[in-house]
Amino acid sequence: MLTFLHIPLTGGVRLVDGENKCSGRVEVLRHDQWGTVCDHGWDLREADVVCLELGCGLAELALHGAVFGEGRGEIWLRHVQCSGHESSTLLMPTLTLLSPHTVFSPGEAVRFACNVLLGHHLSDFHLYKHGVSTPLVTQRADQTQTKVELTLSDIETFHQGSYSCQYRIMGGFPSQLLSSPPSNSINITVVEILTPQHWYNTSAEAPAGSVIKGHNFSITCSTRQQYPGGSFQLRLIRSNGTVRQSLPALTPYVTFTFPNAQSSNEGYYYCLYRVQLGGRTFVSRESQPLPIAIRDPDPLLSPMVISWLVSGLTFVVAVVVIIIVAKVLCTKEKKPTELERETRTCVDNTYVALSINKL
């Protein structure tokens, strides 16, 4: 700030009779009246302050001797001195995003541009992330350079947040690096799409990796990182082509159900996660393949049971045949004139005769 007898000048300064608004004779406003400044002791330190107040950067020259004509009105300031705290008068820079979007994947680069209207005595530009005290990117600048590109390379998820830039110039008394106020803020989002996990469920009697034909089964896809508007896609690769189906990811996991499994459900299943953010589509890597085979149901009677039944039936038939044959033999051995009635039961080629005497 300009000071005279410890009275601060907080505004009301202009340059007149110059080629543009940043050159001319210095005039100050006091008591609603414009007046001049005595050039005694006037040098670049004081000229810098005036130029910064007017948004013109730092002064190139501090001329004496009424170069821009004789002043008019009262001489309001004599023996001008500077307090040495001129950094508050530096212009605020403007931060713009050169990248075409605000949403990024890990490993990508984000390109910013920091711009300032002044172009004198610039030292460097810095890119800051809000909440971090040290700059993430620093770029040296030519003294006449008003715009630099600041690139944030190979970003990670912790780079997500709000960014602003600042510049520094040489100025003040004694000469030192002065930092500008921070620029406007720009937010970026870093989307990390993780590879989903998946598993399947079916009837307990199905062998591992298989589903019994006609039975129900389901495949569940899940992810640890979920974003609004995301969806899961299940892809089936089979011998005659590929089948895809999608479900919205309202929760971190989604279940695809398959009633009445058929041969067309056999193949390798893959899960992936997809989301659209900031006009870009982000897709995860596919999960590991999940092979599923469709098997015919077991017959009603197993081969072992059928073998037992055949063996048992054969035994019964053999016993019946033996009994019939033995009965025929016993009948042939009976005499025609015999008066007793006999009942014979033959088992394994032997018989027992029960006789009933005729009364």
Coordinates of C-alpha atoms in Angstrom, one line a residue:
M1 CA 0.0 0.0 0.0
L2 CA 1.1 3.6 -0.5
T3 CA 1.6 5.6 2.7
F4 CA 2.0 9.2 3.5
L5 CA 2.4 10.3 7.1
H6 CA 1.1 6.8 8.0
I7 CA -2.2 7.5 6.2
P8 CA -3.0 4.5 4.0
L9 CA -4.2 5.0 0.4
T10 CA -6.8 2.2 -0.1
G11 CA -8.0 3.3 -3.6
G12 CA -8.5 6.4 -5.8
V13 CA -5.3 6.1 -7.9
R14 CA -5.1 6.5 -11.6
L15 CA -2.7 7.1 -14.5
V16 CA -3.6 9.9 -16.9
D17 CA -2.3 11.3 -20.2
G18 CA -0.5 8.1 -21.1
E19 CA -0.8 5.7 -24.1
N20 CA -3.1 3.3 -22.1
K21 CA -4.5 2.7 -18.7
C22 CA -1.1 1.3 -17.5
S23 CA 1.0 4.3 -18.3
G24 CA 0.8 8.0 -17.5
R25 CA 1.0 10.6 -14.7
V26 CA 0.0 9.3 -11.3
E27 CA -3.0 11.0 -9.7
V28 CA -4.7 10.2 -6.4
L29 CA -8.1 11.0 -5.0
R30 CA -8.5 12.7 -1.7
H31 CA -11.5 14.6 -0.3
D32 CA -13.3 13.8 -3.6
Q33 CA -10.6 15.7 -5.6
W34 CA -7.9 14.4 -7.9
G35 CA -4.4 15.6 -7.2
T36 CA -0.8 14.8 -8.1
V37 CA 2.1 13.1 -6.5
C38 CA 5.5 14.7 -6.0
D39 CA 8.3 12.7 -7.8
H40 CA 10.8 13.3 -5.0
G41 CA 11.9 9.9 -3.9
W42 CA 9.7 8.2 -6.5
D43 CA 11.3 5.0 -7.9
L44 CA 10.3 1.5 -9.0
R45 CA 9.2 0.4 -5.6
E46 CA 6.4 3.0 -5.5
A47 CA 5.7 2.5 -9.2
D48 CA 5.2 -1.2 -8.7
V49 CA 2.6 -0.6 -6.0
V50 CA 0.6 1.7 -8.3
C51 CA 0.8 -0.6 -11.2
L52 CA -0.3 -3.5 -9.0
E53 CA -3.2 -1.5 -7.6
L54 CA -4.4 -0.8 -11.2
G55 CA -4.0 -4.5 -12.3
C56 CA -1.1 -3.7 -14.6
G57 CA 1.5 -6.0 -13.1
L58 CA 4.8 -4.5 -12.1
A59 CA 6.2 -1.3 -13.4
E60 CA 8.8 -1.2 -16.2
L61 CA 9.9 2.4 -15.5
A62 CA 9.5 5.1 -12.9
L63 CA 9.9 8.3 -14.9
H64 CA 10.5 11.8 -13.4
G65 CA 10.2 15.3 -14.7
A66 CA 6.6 15.5 -15.8
V67 CA 7.1 13.2 -18.8
F68 CA 3.3 12.9 -19.1
G69 CA 2.7 16.6 -18.6
E70 CA 2.4 19.0 -15.7
G71 CA 0.1 17.9 -13.0
R72 CA -3.1 19.7 -12.1
G73 CA -4.7 20.4 -8.8
E74 CA -3.2 19.8 -5.4
I75 CA -0.1 17.8 -4.7
W76 CA -1.6 15.2 -2.4
L77 CA 1.4 13.0 -1.7
R78 CA 5.1 13.9 -1.0
H79 CA 7.9 11.6 -0.1
V80 CA 5.9 8.5 -0.9
Q81 CA 7.1 5.3 0.8
C82 CA 5.9 1.7 0.5
S83 CA 5.1 -0.6 3.4
G84 CA 6.5 -3.6 1.6
H85 CA 3.2 -5.6 1.8
E86 CA 2.1 -5.3 -1.8
S87 CA 1.4 -9.0 -2.4
S88 CA -2.3 -8.4 -1.5
T89 CA -2.6 -6.3 -4.6
L90 CA -1.5 -9.0 -7.1
L91 CA -4.2 -10.0 -9.6
M92 CA -5.9 -13.4 -9.1
P93 CA -5.0 -15.9 -11.8
T94 CA -7.5 -17.9 -13.8
L95 CA -7.3 -21.7 -13.9
T96 CA -8.8 -23.5 -16.9
L97 CA -9.0 -27.2 -17.7
L98 CA -7.3 -28.1 -21.0
S99 CA -8.4 -31.8 -20.8
P100 CA -11.8 -32.3 -22.5
H101 CA -13.4 -33.8 -19.4
T102 CA -13.4 -33.7 -15.6
V103 CA -13.6 -37.4 -14.9
F104 CA -10.5 -39.6 -15.2
S105 CA -9.2 -43.1 -14.7
P106 CA -6.1 -43.9 -12.7
G107 CA -2.9 -43.6 -14.8
E108 CA -4.3 -40.8 -17.0
A109 CA -3.0 -37.2 -17.1
V110 CA -4.9 -34.0 -16.3
R111 CA -3.9 -30.8 -18.1
F112 CA -4.6 -27.4 -16.6
A113 CA -3.7 -23.9 -17.7
C114 CA -2.9 -21.0 -15.3
N115 CA -3.4 -17.6 -16.8
V116 CA -2.7 -14.1 -15.4
L117 CA -3.2 -10.7 -17.1
L118 CA 0.2 -9.2 -16.1
G119 CA 3.3 -10.3 -17.9
H120 CA 6.3 -8.8 -16.1
H121 CA 8.7 -10.2 -13.5
L122 CA 6.9 -13.5 -13.3
S123 CA 8.9 -16.2 -11.6
D124 CA 6.8 -19.4 -11.6
F125 CA 3.3 -21.0 -11.4
H126 CA 2.1 -23.6 -8.9
L127 CA -0.8 -26.0 -9.0
Y128 CA -2.3 -26.8 -5.6
K129 CA -4.8 -29.4 -4.4
H130 CA -7.1 -28.1 -1.7
G131 CA -6.1 -29.5 1.7
V132 CA -2.4 -30.0 0.6
S133 CA 0.0 -27.3 1.6
T134 CA 2.7 -28.0 -1.0
P135 CA 2.2 -27.6 -4.8
L136 CA 1.7 -30.7 -6.8
V137 CA 3.1 -29.1 -10.0
T138 CA 5.5 -26.2 -10.4
Q139 CA 6.3 -24.6 -13.7
R140 CA 9.0 -21.9 -14.3
A141 CA 7.9 -19.0 -16.4
D142 CA 9.5 -16.4 -18.6
Q143 CA 9.2 -12.9 -17.3
T144 CA 6.8 -12.0 -20.1
Q145 CA 4.9 -15.2 -20.0
T146 CA 1.2 -14.9 -18.9
K147 CA 0.0 -18.4 -19.3
V148 CA 1.5 -21.8 -18.5
E149 CA 0.3 -25.4 -18.8
L150 CA 0.4 -27.4 -15.6
T151 CA 0.1 -31.2 -16.1
L152 CA -0.8 -33.6 -13.4
S153 CA 0.6 -36.9 -14.7
D154 CA -0.2 -40.5 -13.8
I155 CA -3.0 -39.7 -11.4
E156 CA -4.4 -42.0 -8.7
T157 CA -7.6 -42.0 -6.7
F158 CA -6.0 -39.7 -4.0
H159 CA -5.7 -37.0 -6.7
Q160 CA -9.5 -36.6 -6.8
G161 CA -10.5 -33.2 -5.4
S162 CA -10.4 -29.4 -6.0
Y163 CA -7.5 -27.6 -7.6
S164 CA -6.3 -23.9 -8.0
C165 CA -3.2 -22.2 -9.1
Q166 CA -1.0 -19.3 -8.0
Y167 CA 1.9 -17.5 -9.5
R168 CA 4.9 -15.6 -7.9
I169 CA 6.7 -12.5 -9.0
M170 CA 9.7 -10.6 -7.8
G171 CA 8.7 -7.4 -6.1
G172 CA 8.3 -5.5 -2.8
F173 CA 10.9 -3.9 -0.7
P174 CA 13.3 -5.4 -0.1
S175 CA 13.0 -7.4 -3.3
Q176 CA 11.3 -10.8 -2.6
L177 CA 9.1 -13.4 -4.2
L178 CA 5.4 -12.3 -3.8
S179 CA 2.7 -14.9 -4.1
S180 CA -0.6 -14.1 -5.8
P181 CA -4.0 -15.0 -4.3
P182 CA -5.3 -18.4 -5.4
S183 CA -7.2 -18.8 -8.6
N184 CA -10.7 -20.1 -9.1
S185 CA -11.2 -23.8 -8.3
I186 CA -11.7 -26.8 -10.6
N187 CA -12.9 -30.2 -9.4
I188 CA -11.8 -33.5 -10.9
T189 CA -13.1 -37.0 -10.3
V190 CA -10.9 -40.1 -10.4
V191 CA -12.9 -43.3 -11.1
E192 CA -11.4 -46.6 -10.1
I193 CA -13.3 -49.5 -11.6
L194 CA -12.3 -52.8 -9.9
T195 CA -12.6 -56.2 -11.5
P196 CA -15.8 -57.8 -10.2
Q197 CA -16.1 -61.2 -8.5
H198 CA -18.7 -63.8 -9.3
W199 CA -20.1 -67.2 -8.1
Y200 CA -23.1 -69.4 -8.8
N201 CA -25.7 -71.4 -6.9
T202 CA -27.8 -74.4 -7.9
S203 CA -29.3 -77.6 -6.4
A204 CA -27.2 -79.5 -3.9
E205 CA -27.2 -82.7 -5.8
A206 CA -25.4 -81.2 -8.8
P207 CA -21.7 -82.0 -9.1
A208 CA -19.2 -79.1 -8.8
G209 CA -19.2 -76.9 -11.8
S210 CA -22.4 -78.4 -13.1
V211 CA -26.1 -77.7 -13.2
I212 CA -28.7 -80.4 -13.6
K213 CA -30.8 -80.0 -16.7
G214 CA -34.2 -78.5 -15.8
H215 CA -33.1 -77.2 -12.4
N216 CA -32.7 -73.5 -11.5
F217 CA -29.4 -71.8 -11.0
S218 CA -28.1 -68.2 -10.4
I219 CA -24.9 -66.3 -11.0
T220 CA -24.0 -63.3 -8.7
C221 CA -21.7 -60.5 -9.7
S222 CA -20.2 -58.1 -7.1
T223 CA -17.8 -55.2 -6.8
R224 CA -16.2 -53.3 -3.9
Q225 CA -16.4 -49.9 -5.6
Q226 CA -19.8 -48.7 -6.8
Y227 CA -20.8 -45.5 -8.6
P228 CA -24.3 -44.1 -9.2
G229 CA -25.8 -45.3 -12.5
G230 CA -23.6 -48.3 -12.8
S231 CA -24.6 -51.7 -14.1
F232 CA -23.3 -55.3 -14.3
Q233 CA -23.0 -57.2 -17.5
L234 CA -22.9 -61.0 -17.6
R235 CA -21.4 -62.5 -20.7
L236 CA -21.8 -66.1 -21.7
I237 CA -19.4 -67.6 -24.3
R238 CA -20.7 -70.9 -25.7
S239 CA -19.8 -73.0 -28.7
N240 CA -22.3 -71.3 -31.0
G241 CA -21.8 -67.7 -30.0
T242 CA -21.9 -65.1 -27.2
V243 CA -24.9 -64.0 -25.1
R244 CA -25.0 -60.8 -23.0
Q245 CA -27.4 -59.5 -20.4
S246 CA -27.3 -56.5 -18.0
L247 CA -28.8 -55.5 -14.7
P248 CA -28.6 -52.1 -12.9
A249 CA -26.1 -52.1 -10.0
L250 CA -28.5 -50.7 -7.3
T251 CA -26.4 -52.5 -4.7
P252 CA -22.7 -53.7 -4.8
Y253 CA -23.9 -57.1 -6.1
V254 CA -26.5 -58.3 -8.6
T255 CA -27.9 -61.8 -9.2
F256 CA -28.8 -63.2 -12.6
T257 CA -31.3 -66.1 -12.3
F258 CA -31.8 -68.9 -14.8
P259 CA -34.9 -71.1 -14.3
N260 CA -35.1 -74.5 -16.1
A261 CA -31.5 -74.9 -17.1
Q262 CA -31.0 -76.2 -20.7
S263 CA -28.0 -77.0 -22.9
S264 CA -28.1 -73.4 -24.2
N265 CA -27.0 -72.3 -20.7
E266 CA -23.7 -74.2 -20.9
G267 CA -20.5 -72.3 -21.4
Y268 CA -18.1 -69.8 -19.7
Y269 CA -19.6 -66.9 -17.8
Y270 CA -17.8 -63.5 -17.3
C271 CA -18.9 -60.5 -15.2
L272 CA -17.9 -56.8 -15.8
Y273 CA -19.0 -53.5 -14.3
R274 CA -19.9 -50.4 -16.4
V275 CA -20.7 -46.8 -15.5
Q276 CA -21.1 -43.5 -17.3
L277 CA -19.7 -40.4 -15.5
G278 CA -18.9 -37.0 -16.9
G279 CA -19.8 -38.0 -20.4
R280 CA -17.4 -40.9 -20.4
T281 CA -18.0 -44.6 -20.2
F282 CA -15.8 -46.6 -17.8
V283 CA -15.7 -50.4 -18.0
S284 CA -13.9 -52.8 -15.6
R285 CA -11.8 -55.8 -16.7
E286 CA -13.8 -59.0 -17.1
S287 CA -13.8 -61.4 -14.2
Q288 CA -12.1 -64.8 -14.4
P289 CA -14.2 -67.3 -16.5
L290 CA -16.8 -69.4 -14.6
P291 CA -17.4 -72.7 -16.5
I292 CA -20.8 -74.3 -16.1
A293 CA -21.8 -77.6 -17.6
I294 CA -25.4 -78.7 -18.0
R295 CA -25.9 -82.4 -17.1
D296 CA -28.9 -84.7 -17.7
P297 CA -30.7 -85.8 -14.6
D298 CA -29.9 -89.3 -13.2
P299 CA -32.3 -92.1 -14.3
L300 CA -35.1 -93.1 -11.8
L301 CA -33.4 -96.4 -11.1
S302 CA -29.6 -96.5 -11.0
P303 CA -27.8 -99.3 -12.8
M304 CA -26.8 -100.9 -9.5
V305 CA -30.4 -101.0 -8.4
I306 CA -31.5 -102.4 -11.7
S307 CA -28.8 -105.1 -11.4
W308 CA -30.1 -106.0 -7.9
L309 CA -33.6 -106.2 -9.2
V310 CA -32.6 -108.4 -12.1
S311 CA -30.7 -110.7 -9.9
G312 CA -33.5 -111.0 -7.4
L313 CA -36.1 -111.6 -10.1
T314 CA -33.9 -114.3 -11.7
F315 CA -33.6 -116.0 -8.3
V316 CA -37.4 -116.0 -7.8
V317 CA -38.0 -117.4 -11.3
A318 CA -35.5 -120.1 -10.7
V319 CA -37.1 -121.1 -7.4
V320 CA -40.6 -121.2 -9.1
V321 CA -39.3 -123.3 -11.9
I322 CA -37.7 -125.7 -9.5
I323 CA -40.9 -126.1 -7.5
I324 CA -43.0 -126.7 -10.6
V325 CA -40.6 -129.3 -11.9
A326 CA -40.4 -131.0 -8.5
K327 CA -44.2 -131.1 -8.3
V328 CA -44.5 -132.7 -11.7
L329 CA -42.0 -135.4 -10.7
C330 CA -43.9 -136.1 -7.4
T331 CA -47.2 -136.5 -9.3
K332 CA -45.8 -139.0 -11.7
E333 CA -44.6 -141.3 -8.8
K334 CA -48.1 -141.7 -7.2
K335 CA -49.9 -145.1 -7.8
P336 CA -53.5 -145.1 -9.3
T337 CA -55.0 -147.6 -6.9
E338 CA -53.8 -145.9 -3.8
L339 CA -56.8 -144.8 -1.6
E340 CA -55.1 -142.2 0.5
R341 CA -54.9 -138.7 -0.5
E342 CA -51.4 -137.1 -0.3
T343 CA -50.2 -133.6 -0.4
R344 CA -46.7 -133.2 -1.3
T345 CA -44.5 -130.1 -1.2
C346 CA -41.3 -130.4 -3.0
V347 CA -38.4 -128.1 -2.4
D348 CA -34.8 -128.6 -3.8
N349 CA -35.7 -132.1 -5.3
T350 CA -37.2 -133.5 -1.9
Y351 CA -40.8 -133.8 -0.7
V352 CA -42.8 -134.4 2.4
A353 CA -45.9 -136.5 2.2
L354 CA -48.9 -136.0 4.4
S355 CA -51.4 -138.9 4.4
I356 CA -54.9 -138.7 5.4
N357 CA -56.6 -142.2 6.0
K358 CA -59.8 -142.7 4.3
L359 CA -62.6 -143.1 6.9

